[in-house]
Short mmCIF file of C-alpha atoms in Angstrom, two decimals:
data_model
loop_
_atom_site.label_atom_id
_atom_site.label_comp_id
_atom_site.label_asym_id
_atom_site.label_seq_id
_atom_site.Cartn_x
_atom_site.Cartn_y
_atom_site.Cartn_z
CA MET A 86 -40.42 62.75 -22.32
CA GLN A 87 -38.26 63.73 -24.53
CA GLU A 88 -39.39 63.96 -28.22
CA TYR A 89 -36.63 64.38 -31.58
CA ARG A 90 -38.46 65.65 -34.29
CA LYS A 91 -36.74 66.81 -37.85
CA ILE A 92 -37.94 68.32 -40.52
CA SER A 93 -36.69 69.61 -43.88
CA ILE A 94 -36.37 72.96 -44.56
CA THR A 95 -34.41 74.95 -47.57
CA LYS A 96 -31.36 77.43 -47.66
CA ASP A 97 -34.78 79.79 -47.89
CA GLU A 98 -35.85 79.04 -45.58
CA ILE A 99 -34.05 79.06 -42.60
CA ARG A 100 -34.31 82.72 -42.06
CA THR A 101 -37.91 82.87 -41.81
CA VAL A 102 -38.11 79.61 -38.95
CA ALA A 103 -35.60 81.50 -36.88
CA GLN A 104 -38.04 84.86 -36.82
CA ARG A 105 -40.72 82.67 -36.15
CA MET A 106 -39.74 81.10 -33.69
CA ARG A 107 -37.99 83.90 -32.04
CA ASP A 108 -40.90 85.96 -32.11
CA ASN A 109 -43.06 83.28 -29.97
CA GLY A 110 -40.38 83.12 -27.85
CA VAL A 111 -38.51 79.94 -28.36
CA HIS A 112 -34.85 78.55 -27.31
CA LEU A 113 -32.55 78.09 -29.89
CA ALA A 114 -30.69 74.99 -28.46
CA MET A 115 -27.61 74.55 -30.76
CA ILE A 116 -26.93 74.48 -34.62
CA HIS A 117 -24.80 71.03 -35.28
CA ALA A 118 -23.54 70.30 -38.98
CA PHE A 119 -21.74 67.55 -40.80
CA LEU A 120 -20.95 66.70 -43.98
CA ASP A 121 -21.59 64.18 -45.91
CA GLU A 122 -19.62 61.14 -47.89
CA ASN A 123 -19.60 63.82 -51.33
CA GLY A 124 -18.14 67.26 -48.39
CA LYS A 125 -21.94 68.54 -49.40
CA GLY A 126 -23.59 70.30 -45.02
CA ASN A 127 -26.34 68.19 -43.97
CA VAL A 128 -27.02 71.61 -41.61
CA SER A 129 -29.22 72.06 -38.46
CA TYR A 130 -31.44 74.39 -36.20
CA GLU A 131 -32.97 72.80 -33.16
CA TYR A 132 -35.28 74.60 -31.70
CA GLU A 133 -36.25 73.43 -28.75
CA ILE A 134 -40.76 72.98 -28.43
CA ASP A 135 -40.35 71.71 -25.15
CA PRO A 136 -40.74 68.40 -24.52
CA ALA A 137 -39.52 68.04 -28.55
CA ILE A 138 -36.74 69.40 -29.97
CA GLU A 139 -37.34 70.44 -33.29
CA SER A 140 -34.75 69.99 -35.81
CA TYR A 141 -34.99 72.86 -38.82
CA THR A 142 -32.96 70.96 -41.21
CA VAL A 143 -31.15 72.22 -44.57
CA GLU A 144 -28.80 68.93 -47.15
CA GLY A 145 -26.70 69.89 -49.61
CA GLU A 146 -25.22 73.22 -48.78
CA ASN A 147 -22.25 75.07 -47.27
CA VAL A 148 -23.23 77.65 -47.27
CA LEU A 149 -26.16 79.74 -45.61
CA PRO A 150 -27.75 82.54 -44.16
CA THR A 151 -26.06 83.54 -40.46
CA ILE A 152 -29.85 84.04 -37.91
CA THR A 153 -27.10 85.84 -36.02
CA ASP A 154 -29.15 89.09 -35.86
CA ILE A 155 -32.40 87.18 -35.47
CA TYR A 156 -30.84 84.76 -32.07
CA ASP A 157 -27.17 87.22 -31.65
CA LEU A 158 -24.36 85.43 -29.69
CA GLY A 159 -26.96 82.50 -29.67
CA ALA A 160 -26.36 81.43 -32.34
CA GLU A 161 -23.68 83.55 -33.34
CA TRP A 162 -20.54 80.90 -31.87
CA PRO A 163 -22.02 77.56 -33.09
CA GLU A 164 -21.97 79.27 -36.59
CA ARG A 165 -18.89 80.40 -36.05
CA GLU A 166 -17.76 77.09 -34.06
CA ILE A 167 -19.19 74.93 -37.61
CA MET A 168 -17.02 77.55 -39.71
CA GLU A 169 -14.42 76.34 -37.82
CA LEU A 170 -14.47 73.04 -37.42
CA MET A 171 -15.68 72.32 -41.41
CA ASP A 172 -15.87 73.51 -44.74
CA ILE A 173 -19.56 75.36 -44.03
CA LYS A 174 -19.89 79.39 -44.50
CA PHE A 175 -22.77 80.91 -42.63
CA GLU A 176 -22.98 84.50 -44.61
CA GLY A 177 -22.88 87.59 -42.37
CA VAL A 178 -21.20 86.36 -39.88
CA ASP A 179 -17.30 88.51 -39.13
CA THR A 180 -14.61 85.79 -38.91
CA SER A 181 -11.70 88.49 -38.76
CA LYS A 182 -11.12 87.14 -34.89
CA ARG A 183 -10.91 83.85 -34.38
CA LEU A 184 -12.65 81.84 -31.75
CA PHE A 185 -12.50 77.99 -31.23
CA MET A 186 -9.61 76.87 -33.57
CA PRO A 187 -6.03 78.42 -32.96
CA GLU A 188 -4.72 81.19 -36.17
CA SER A 189 -2.29 79.03 -37.07
CA MET A 190 -4.26 76.20 -38.01
CA PHE A 191 -7.56 78.61 -40.09
CA ALA A 192 -4.96 79.96 -41.97
CA ASP A 193 -2.97 76.64 -42.92
CA GLN A 194 -5.72 74.18 -42.76
CA GLY A 195 -8.85 75.98 -43.67
CA GLY A 196 -9.47 75.06 -39.93
CA HIS A 197 -11.37 71.97 -40.89
CA ILE A 198 -10.07 69.82 -38.19
CA LEU A 199 -13.44 67.98 -37.59
CA VAL A 200 -13.01 67.07 -42.10
CA THR A 201 -9.53 66.23 -41.97
CA PRO A 202 -8.60 63.08 -42.68
CA MET A 203 -7.36 60.89 -38.83
CA GLU A 204 -3.96 59.29 -40.81
CA ASP A 205 -3.49 63.33 -41.97
CA LEU A 206 -3.23 64.55 -38.97
CA ILE A 207 -0.95 61.82 -37.15
CA ASN A 208 1.44 61.55 -40.33
CA GLU A 209 1.63 66.00 -39.41
CA LYS A 210 2.09 65.61 -36.04
CA LYS A 211 4.76 62.71 -36.80
CA ALA A 212 6.46 65.32 -39.28
CA LYS A 213 6.68 67.54 -36.67
CA GLU A 214 8.31 65.53 -34.08
CA ASP A 215 10.82 64.42 -36.12
CA GLU A 216 12.14 68.50 -37.09
CA LYS A 217 12.24 69.07 -33.57
CA MET B 294 -7.44 106.64 -19.76
CA SER B 295 -8.09 103.53 -22.07
CA TYR B 296 -6.13 100.09 -21.77
CA ILE B 297 -6.59 96.73 -23.28
CA VAL B 298 -5.80 94.48 -20.38
CA PRO B 299 -5.88 90.77 -21.39
CA ILE B 300 -6.44 87.54 -18.42
CA GLY B 301 -5.31 84.46 -19.30
CA PRO B 302 -5.87 82.31 -21.72
CA TYR B 303 -2.57 81.50 -18.21
CA HIS B 304 -3.66 82.89 -15.28
CA PRO B 305 -3.70 82.25 -11.67
CA ALA B 306 -7.61 83.54 -11.72
CA LEU B 307 -8.97 80.89 -14.15
CA GLU B 308 -8.80 77.15 -12.89
CA GLU B 309 -8.40 76.15 -16.76
CA PRO B 310 -7.64 78.28 -19.85
CA VAL B 311 -9.20 80.93 -21.35
CA HIS B 312 -9.08 83.91 -22.84
CA ALA B 313 -10.40 87.31 -21.90
CA ARG B 314 -9.79 91.16 -23.67
CA LEU B 315 -11.08 94.00 -21.40
CA ILE B 316 -11.44 97.22 -22.62
CA THR B 317 -10.86 99.86 -19.62
CA ASP B 318 -10.99 102.51 -18.91
CA GLY B 319 -9.21 103.20 -15.46
CA GLU B 320 -10.07 100.88 -13.43
CA SER B 321 -13.84 99.89 -14.76
CA ILE B 322 -14.46 97.65 -17.85
CA THR B 323 -16.42 99.18 -20.76
CA ASP B 324 -16.22 96.25 -23.15
CA ALA B 325 -14.56 92.81 -23.45
CA GLU B 326 -14.34 89.82 -25.84
CA VAL B 327 -13.68 86.52 -24.63
CA PHE B 328 -11.61 83.03 -27.55
CA ILE B 329 -11.70 79.60 -26.48
CA GLY B 330 -10.63 76.89 -27.45
CA TYR B 331 -7.09 76.31 -26.42
CA ASN B 332 -8.46 72.94 -24.40
CA HIS B 333 -9.88 71.36 -27.58
CA ARG B 334 -8.74 67.57 -27.29
CA GLY B 335 -10.39 66.67 -31.00
CA ILE B 336 -12.57 64.55 -29.14
CA GLU B 337 -15.77 64.89 -31.64
CA LYS B 338 -13.21 63.79 -34.37
CA LEU B 339 -12.20 60.92 -32.01
CA ALA B 340 -15.57 59.57 -31.63
CA GLN B 341 -15.82 58.53 -35.58
CA GLN B 342 -13.52 56.10 -35.33
CA LYS B 343 -14.42 54.39 -32.16
CA ASN B 344 -17.03 52.12 -31.57
CA PHE B 345 -19.60 53.17 -29.18
CA ILE B 346 -18.84 51.11 -25.94
CA GLN B 347 -15.37 52.91 -26.65
CA THR B 348 -17.39 55.94 -27.79
CA LEU B 349 -18.60 55.57 -24.04
CA VAL B 350 -15.46 55.43 -21.46
CA MET B 351 -14.09 57.98 -24.38
CA VAL B 352 -16.92 61.02 -23.19
CA GLU B 353 -16.50 60.61 -20.11
CA ARG B 354 -13.93 62.33 -20.12
CA VAL B 355 -14.44 65.02 -21.68
CA CYS B 356 -14.68 66.46 -18.07
CA GLY B 357 -13.45 66.25 -14.63
CA ILE B 358 -17.11 67.46 -13.12
CA CYS B 359 -19.18 66.47 -15.34
CA SER B 360 -18.03 63.37 -16.56
CA HIS B 361 -21.29 61.08 -15.63
CA SER B 362 -23.72 63.78 -17.58
CA HIS B 363 -21.59 63.13 -20.73
CA ALA B 364 -21.79 59.16 -20.24
CA PHE B 365 -25.30 59.89 -19.62
CA SER B 366 -26.23 61.61 -22.62
CA TYR B 367 -24.35 60.12 -24.93
CA ALA B 368 -25.99 56.53 -23.61
CA MET B 369 -29.81 58.40 -24.03
CA ALA B 370 -28.74 59.67 -27.28
CA LEU B 371 -27.40 56.01 -28.99
CA GLU B 372 -30.80 54.28 -26.47
CA SER B 373 -33.19 56.69 -28.29
CA ILE B 374 -32.06 55.81 -31.72
CA ALA B 375 -32.07 52.08 -30.91
CA GLN B 376 -35.71 52.61 -29.01
CA MET B 377 -34.17 50.31 -25.96
CA ASN B 378 -36.28 50.94 -23.06
CA VAL B 379 -33.46 51.23 -20.46
CA PRO B 380 -34.57 48.98 -16.45
CA LYS B 381 -36.08 51.40 -14.71
CA ARG B 382 -34.01 50.52 -12.00
CA GLY B 383 -30.86 51.57 -14.51
CA GLN B 384 -32.96 54.78 -15.01
CA TYR B 385 -32.67 55.17 -10.82
CA ILE B 386 -29.28 54.40 -9.97
CA ARG B 387 -28.74 56.92 -13.19
CA VAL B 388 -30.47 59.53 -12.01
CA ILE B 389 -28.54 58.96 -8.04
CA ILE B 390 -25.77 59.39 -9.03
CA ALA B 391 -26.38 62.13 -11.86
CA GLU B 392 -28.00 64.25 -8.43
CA LEU B 393 -24.40 63.51 -6.71
CA GLU B 394 -22.44 64.86 -9.67
CA ARG B 395 -24.72 68.33 -9.23
CA LEU B 396 -24.06 68.18 -5.00
CA HIS B 397 -20.67 67.91 -5.96
CA SER B 398 -20.12 69.78 -8.33
CA HIS B 399 -22.26 73.38 -7.43
CA TYR B 400 -19.98 72.78 -3.67
CA LEU B 401 -16.86 72.58 -5.68
CA TRP B 402 -18.70 76.05 -7.45
CA LEU B 403 -19.35 77.43 -4.25
CA GLY B 404 -15.58 76.64 -2.32
CA ILE B 405 -14.17 78.02 -5.66
CA ALA B 406 -16.52 81.66 -5.92
CA LEU B 407 -15.65 81.89 -1.59
CA HIS B 408 -10.96 81.36 -2.23
CA ILE B 409 -11.28 83.98 -5.23
CA ILE B 410 -12.80 86.89 -2.98
CA GLY B 411 -10.40 85.75 -0.47
CA HIS B 412 -13.35 84.09 2.76
CA ASP B 413 -10.13 80.92 2.87
CA SER B 414 -11.98 79.34 6.07
CA MET B 415 -15.17 79.10 4.17
CA PHE B 416 -14.35 77.49 0.89
CA MET B 417 -12.25 74.99 3.23
CA HIS B 418 -15.39 74.45 5.17
CA THR B 419 -17.06 74.07 2.12
CA TRP B 420 -14.45 71.31 -0.03
CA ASP B 421 -14.46 70.06 3.56
CA ASP B 422 -18.65 69.17 3.27
CA ARG B 423 -17.89 68.17 -0.05
CA GLU B 424 -15.74 65.16 0.68
CA ALA B 425 -18.77 63.16 2.08
CA ILE B 426 -20.78 63.16 -1.56
CA MET B 427 -17.02 62.39 -3.06
CA ASP B 428 -17.37 59.14 -0.80
CA ILE B 429 -20.91 58.16 -1.72
CA LEU B 430 -19.79 58.50 -5.07
CA GLU B 431 -16.74 56.47 -5.11
CA GLU B 432 -18.48 53.82 -1.96
CA LEU B 433 -21.45 53.84 -4.71
CA THR B 434 -19.43 53.63 -8.29
CA GLY B 435 -15.93 52.34 -7.11
CA ASN B 436 -14.13 55.95 -8.71
CA ARG B 437 -14.23 59.27 -7.59
CA VAL B 438 -14.09 61.35 -10.74
CA ASN B 439 -14.91 59.04 -14.33
CA TYR B 440 -17.74 56.81 -12.54
CA GLY B 441 -18.34 54.65 -14.97
CA ILE B 442 -21.94 53.67 -14.20
CA ILE B 443 -23.02 53.73 -17.22
CA THR B 444 -23.25 51.76 -20.11
CA VAL B 445 -25.88 51.56 -23.10
CA GLY B 446 -29.51 50.10 -22.22
CA GLY B 447 -28.85 50.93 -17.76
CA ALA B 448 -25.87 50.89 -14.64
CA ARG B 449 -22.79 48.87 -14.58
CA ARG B 450 -23.77 48.42 -10.98
CA ASP B 451 -26.20 47.69 -8.25
CA ILE B 452 -26.69 49.50 -5.63
CA THR B 453 -26.84 47.03 -2.19
CA PRO B 454 -29.52 47.59 0.45
CA GLU B 455 -26.26 48.32 3.10
CA GLN B 456 -25.62 51.03 0.95
CA LYS B 457 -28.73 52.55 0.01
CA GLN B 458 -28.48 52.45 4.26
CA HIS B 459 -25.83 54.47 4.64
CA THR B 460 -25.81 56.78 1.33
CA LEU B 461 -29.10 57.84 3.16
CA GLU B 462 -27.71 58.18 6.32
CA MET B 463 -24.43 60.52 4.90
CA LEU B 464 -27.73 62.97 3.37
CA ASP B 465 -28.96 63.69 6.41
CA LYS B 466 -25.22 65.01 7.60
CA ILE B 467 -24.94 65.92 4.55
CA GLU B 468 -28.49 68.30 4.71
CA ASP B 469 -27.34 69.06 8.87
CA SER B 470 -23.82 70.73 7.46
CA MET B 471 -25.96 72.72 4.52
CA ASP B 472 -28.07 74.40 7.08
CA ARG B 473 -24.76 75.69 8.46
CA LEU B 474 -23.78 76.74 4.69
CA LYS B 475 -26.75 78.58 4.12
CA GLU B 476 -26.71 80.40 7.69
CA MET B 477 -22.24 81.66 6.80
CA LEU B 478 -23.67 82.41 3.29
CA LEU B 479 -27.04 84.33 2.92
CA SER B 480 -25.08 86.05 6.47
CA ASP B 481 -21.76 86.43 5.84
CA LYS B 482 -21.03 90.83 5.03
CA THR B 483 -17.63 89.72 3.12
CA VAL B 484 -19.61 87.62 0.66
CA ALA B 485 -22.40 90.01 0.22
CA LEU B 486 -19.34 92.64 -0.64
CA ARG B 487 -17.64 90.99 -2.59
CA THR B 488 -21.29 89.49 -5.18
CA GLN B 489 -24.43 91.82 -3.79
CA GLY B 490 -24.42 94.02 -7.91
CA VAL B 491 -21.63 92.87 -8.88
CA GLY B 492 -21.11 90.84 -12.51
CA VAL B 493 -25.72 91.44 -13.07
CA LEU B 494 -26.80 89.76 -16.21
CA THR B 495 -30.47 91.02 -16.46
CA THR B 496 -33.17 88.06 -17.22
CA GLU B 497 -34.26 90.03 -20.29
CA ASP B 498 -30.10 89.32 -22.17
CA ALA B 499 -29.89 86.70 -20.21
CA ILE B 500 -32.72 84.98 -22.23
CA ARG B 501 -31.43 87.15 -25.69
CA ILE B 502 -27.87 85.37 -25.67
CA GLY B 503 -29.56 81.88 -24.30
CA ALA B 504 -28.50 81.49 -20.75
CA VAL B 505 -29.17 77.90 -19.45
CA GLY B 506 -28.64 76.18 -16.32
CA PRO B 507 -27.65 77.67 -12.75
CA HIS B 508 -26.61 80.58 -14.26
CA ALA B 509 -30.08 81.36 -16.03
CA ARG B 510 -31.75 80.62 -13.23
CA ALA B 511 -29.89 83.26 -11.04
CA SER B 512 -31.35 84.87 -13.98
CA ASN B 513 -34.66 84.59 -12.98
CA MET B 514 -35.41 82.42 -15.76
CA ALA B 515 -37.20 79.51 -15.08
CA VAL B 516 -35.28 76.97 -17.25
CA ASP B 517 -34.02 73.41 -15.90
CA VAL B 518 -34.18 70.04 -18.80
CA ARG B 519 -35.16 68.10 -15.55
CA LYS B 520 -38.90 69.94 -15.70
CA ASP B 521 -38.49 71.42 -19.30
CA ALA B 522 -38.31 68.20 -20.94
CA PRO B 523 -38.21 64.36 -18.78
CA TYR B 524 -35.50 62.03 -19.01
CA SER B 525 -34.85 59.18 -17.72
CA SER B 526 -37.11 58.79 -14.81
CA TYR B 527 -37.55 62.84 -13.16
CA ASP B 528 -41.49 62.35 -14.31
CA ASP B 529 -41.10 59.86 -11.09
CA PHE B 530 -39.13 62.59 -8.35
CA ASP B 531 -40.86 65.53 -6.47
CA PHE B 532 -38.93 68.60 -6.54
CA GLU B 533 -38.25 72.35 -7.43
CA LYS B 534 -37.15 74.30 -9.98
CA ALA B 535 -34.88 77.13 -8.41
CA VAL B 536 -35.47 80.43 -9.42
CA PHE B 537 -33.68 84.01 -8.31
CA PRO B 538 -34.24 87.03 -9.13
CA THR B 539 -31.62 89.35 -7.81
CA CYS B 540 -30.03 88.20 -11.11
CA ASP B 541 -25.70 88.98 -9.69
CA VAL B 542 -22.48 86.95 -8.43
CA PHE B 543 -24.60 86.70 -4.92
CA SER B 544 -27.93 85.65 -7.09
CA ARG B 545 -25.73 82.44 -8.34
CA VAL B 546 -24.41 81.39 -4.85
CA VAL B 547 -27.90 81.11 -3.59
CA ILE B 548 -28.56 79.25 -6.70
CA ARG B 549 -26.84 76.22 -5.73
CA VAL B 550 -27.73 76.21 -2.21
CA LEU B 551 -31.11 75.94 -3.27
CA GLU B 552 -30.80 73.62 -6.01
CA ASN B 553 -28.94 71.06 -3.50
CA TYR B 554 -31.32 70.93 -1.74
CA GLU B 555 -32.65 69.43 -4.29
CA SER B 556 -30.40 67.31 -5.40
CA ILE B 557 -30.96 65.58 -1.65
CA LYS B 558 -34.57 64.89 -2.37
CA ILE B 559 -34.58 63.89 -5.27
CA ILE B 560 -32.23 60.61 -4.32
CA ARG B 561 -33.85 59.87 -1.28
CA GLN B 562 -36.79 59.79 -3.21
CA ALA B 563 -34.71 57.65 -5.86
CA LEU B 564 -32.89 55.85 -3.22
CA GLU B 565 -36.49 54.97 -1.07
CA MET B 566 -38.57 53.99 -4.43
CA LEU B 567 -35.68 51.65 -6.70
CA PRO B 568 -37.52 50.29 -8.26
CA LYS B 569 -36.36 46.30 -7.95
CA GLY B 570 -35.22 44.30 -11.05
CA PRO B 571 -32.45 44.16 -13.37
CA ILE B 572 -30.73 47.19 -14.09
CA ASN B 573 -29.81 46.43 -17.23
CA LEU B 574 -29.57 44.68 -20.94
CA GLY B 575 -26.43 43.41 -20.70
CA THR B 576 -22.98 44.80 -21.39
CA ARG B 577 -22.02 43.52 -25.17
CA ILE B 578 -21.25 46.73 -28.03
CA PRO B 579 -25.21 47.58 -28.69
CA LYS B 580 -25.69 47.09 -31.74
CA ILE B 581 -27.40 50.65 -33.04
CA PRO B 582 -29.31 51.11 -35.98
CA ALA B 583 -28.32 54.26 -38.65
CA GLY B 584 -31.02 57.08 -37.41
CA GLU B 585 -29.29 60.18 -35.65
CA TYR B 586 -31.10 62.04 -32.35
CA MET B 587 -30.56 64.23 -29.81
CA VAL B 588 -30.71 64.47 -25.79
CA ARG B 589 -30.49 67.31 -23.91
CA HIS B 590 -29.30 66.93 -19.72
CA GLU B 591 -29.43 69.40 -17.08
CA ALA B 592 -26.11 69.20 -15.44
CA PRO B 593 -24.93 70.48 -12.78
CA ARG B 594 -22.84 73.71 -15.00
CA GLY B 595 -27.03 73.44 -17.18
CA GLN B 596 -28.24 72.02 -20.20
CA LEU B 597 -25.40 69.94 -22.37
CA THR B 598 -27.53 68.21 -25.16
CA TYR B 599 -25.21 65.69 -27.80
CA LYS B 600 -26.18 64.83 -30.99
CA VAL B 601 -25.40 61.61 -32.00
CA VAL B 602 -25.32 60.42 -36.31
CA THR B 603 -25.35 56.19 -36.86
CA ASP B 604 -24.86 54.93 -40.26
CA GLY B 605 -25.98 51.49 -38.49
CA GLY B 606 -22.41 50.35 -38.56
CA GLU B 607 -19.74 49.67 -36.04
CA THR B 608 -18.64 53.63 -35.16
CA ASN B 609 -20.94 57.34 -34.63
CA LYS B 610 -20.75 59.20 -38.00
CA ARG B 611 -21.33 62.67 -35.99
CA VAL B 612 -21.50 62.91 -32.04
CA SER B 613 -21.69 66.63 -31.32
CA ILE B 614 -21.51 68.39 -27.88
CA HIS B 615 -22.63 71.67 -26.64
CA VAL B 616 -21.96 72.30 -23.04
CA PRO B 617 -22.99 74.99 -20.74
CA THR B 618 -20.03 76.65 -20.85
CA PHE B 619 -20.95 77.31 -24.85
CA LYS B 620 -23.84 78.61 -24.07
CA ASN B 621 -23.07 80.96 -20.47
CA ALA B 622 -19.65 82.34 -22.13
CA PRO B 623 -21.20 84.86 -24.30
CA THR B 624 -22.68 85.77 -20.71
CA VAL B 625 -19.99 86.75 -19.88
CA PRO B 626 -19.00 90.02 -21.74
CA THR B 627 -22.51 91.75 -20.87
CA MET B 628 -21.97 91.01 -17.02
CA LEU B 629 -18.68 92.30 -17.36
CA LYS B 630 -19.82 95.94 -18.58
CA GLY B 631 -19.03 98.67 -15.84
CA ASN B 632 -18.05 96.30 -13.58
CA SER B 633 -13.57 96.81 -12.27
CA VAL B 634 -10.96 94.49 -13.12
CA ALA B 635 -10.81 93.65 -9.36
CA ASP B 636 -14.37 92.00 -9.82
CA ALA B 637 -13.53 90.42 -13.94
CA GLY B 638 -11.82 86.87 -12.06
CA LEU B 639 -15.21 86.04 -10.51
CA ILE B 640 -17.05 87.18 -13.25
CA ILE B 641 -15.76 84.61 -15.47
CA ALA B 642 -16.31 82.40 -12.87
CA SER B 643 -19.51 83.31 -12.21
CA ILE B 644 -20.41 81.45 -15.28
CA ASP B 645 -18.95 77.99 -12.91
CA PRO B 646 -17.11 77.80 -16.38
CA CYS B 647 -15.74 74.19 -17.52
CA PHE B 648 -13.81 75.08 -20.52
CA SER B 649 -12.68 71.71 -21.37
CA CYS B 650 -16.09 70.24 -21.42
CA MET B 651 -15.97 73.63 -24.18
CA ASP B 652 -13.69 73.13 -26.04
CA ARG B 653 -14.11 68.48 -26.20
#
């Protein structure tokens, strides 16, 4: 049966762990992230060690090294999506073109829809409707 | 002469919005880019405002095809955080609906692929067969699309002995029609000419990019969450991982045919061995302690992941949804290279994309 194992690591260990996993043929299931109450990042690198998921988690960091040179597109899309949805950056990823959010939103709001308060989003929508 | 040919986000060959930019040399595609997010509805954001049952209802609407997979995965994540033991009968009912969903999804894809290659008579035949599966789903759940069969802690509706008998009879008929369809798909010249050697994704590329599900299995990768990391009651059933080695669009056709047989096998076993007892742990809004869990589920299109973080309150702290298309769409540029522009629509469709799912 499936298991979930959370393992805390530091920012400096991210690439070492990724390289070790890659060398052992381990599939990167996903990179997940959320911001805590203080706006600090919580980023988990979820590796498939069947039947378990080993979740290597970095807490309290908003700028992290990329692992796209290790896991290629399997890591690039998750990293770019996180960058567009919340205030977490991956150094070394090409973000010259949008992936997920509209360019207008990316420019105007930093693309951080996931952490923008719901009331702000509702008010913005109402304001646009009033303009019409 | 080199041209950039844009496809989408709205295009007759696409069922849902996505934008692909093809860099061409004459008729041949030399490179491609894919852009997503045109159907983003902020579902993860909304999940942070809703209680667990409201979220269950909402995530079932992430997708119109694999709706059950979303509710199933979200419920499993909560049950794992709360350490609930789902009654065996409820687990079996969930699996039956999941495999019926896989059947109708695979039939749907086969029909669309046939339509794209211009074989409309076989497209009609495929979708006619699919109706029988939709009828079973409607009979068992009351719905044809969003089944509402899942609750946190089990299933919401039981299967009666009459429904069980009728479903088994219908499966015999579906299997008979599947035999005829298999014969046609594997021997038809039009299908072979349009799909064999087209949109190749080598095993090395599939592993490098991280392809999942039938798309990966059609590139000779033996991955299937139901076998590799069993969940619910999949351990109880005898079935095979379907793998095919030609790595092209034809391989993706074959995989879905083979998997249909395996799904029928699982449904039969689940119905025949359906345990006695309760189907759920009650239908009240559950109390979920603080915690986090990531669930993997083999949805019709591949591995679906749900990461749920709770803080002991009434709402989700974070729900992160990643669907198979999110993992398979990055393979599209690789598959497009070296093919003709005329095949681009078929190659994009060959990953069985669900862009609404992916954009959520």
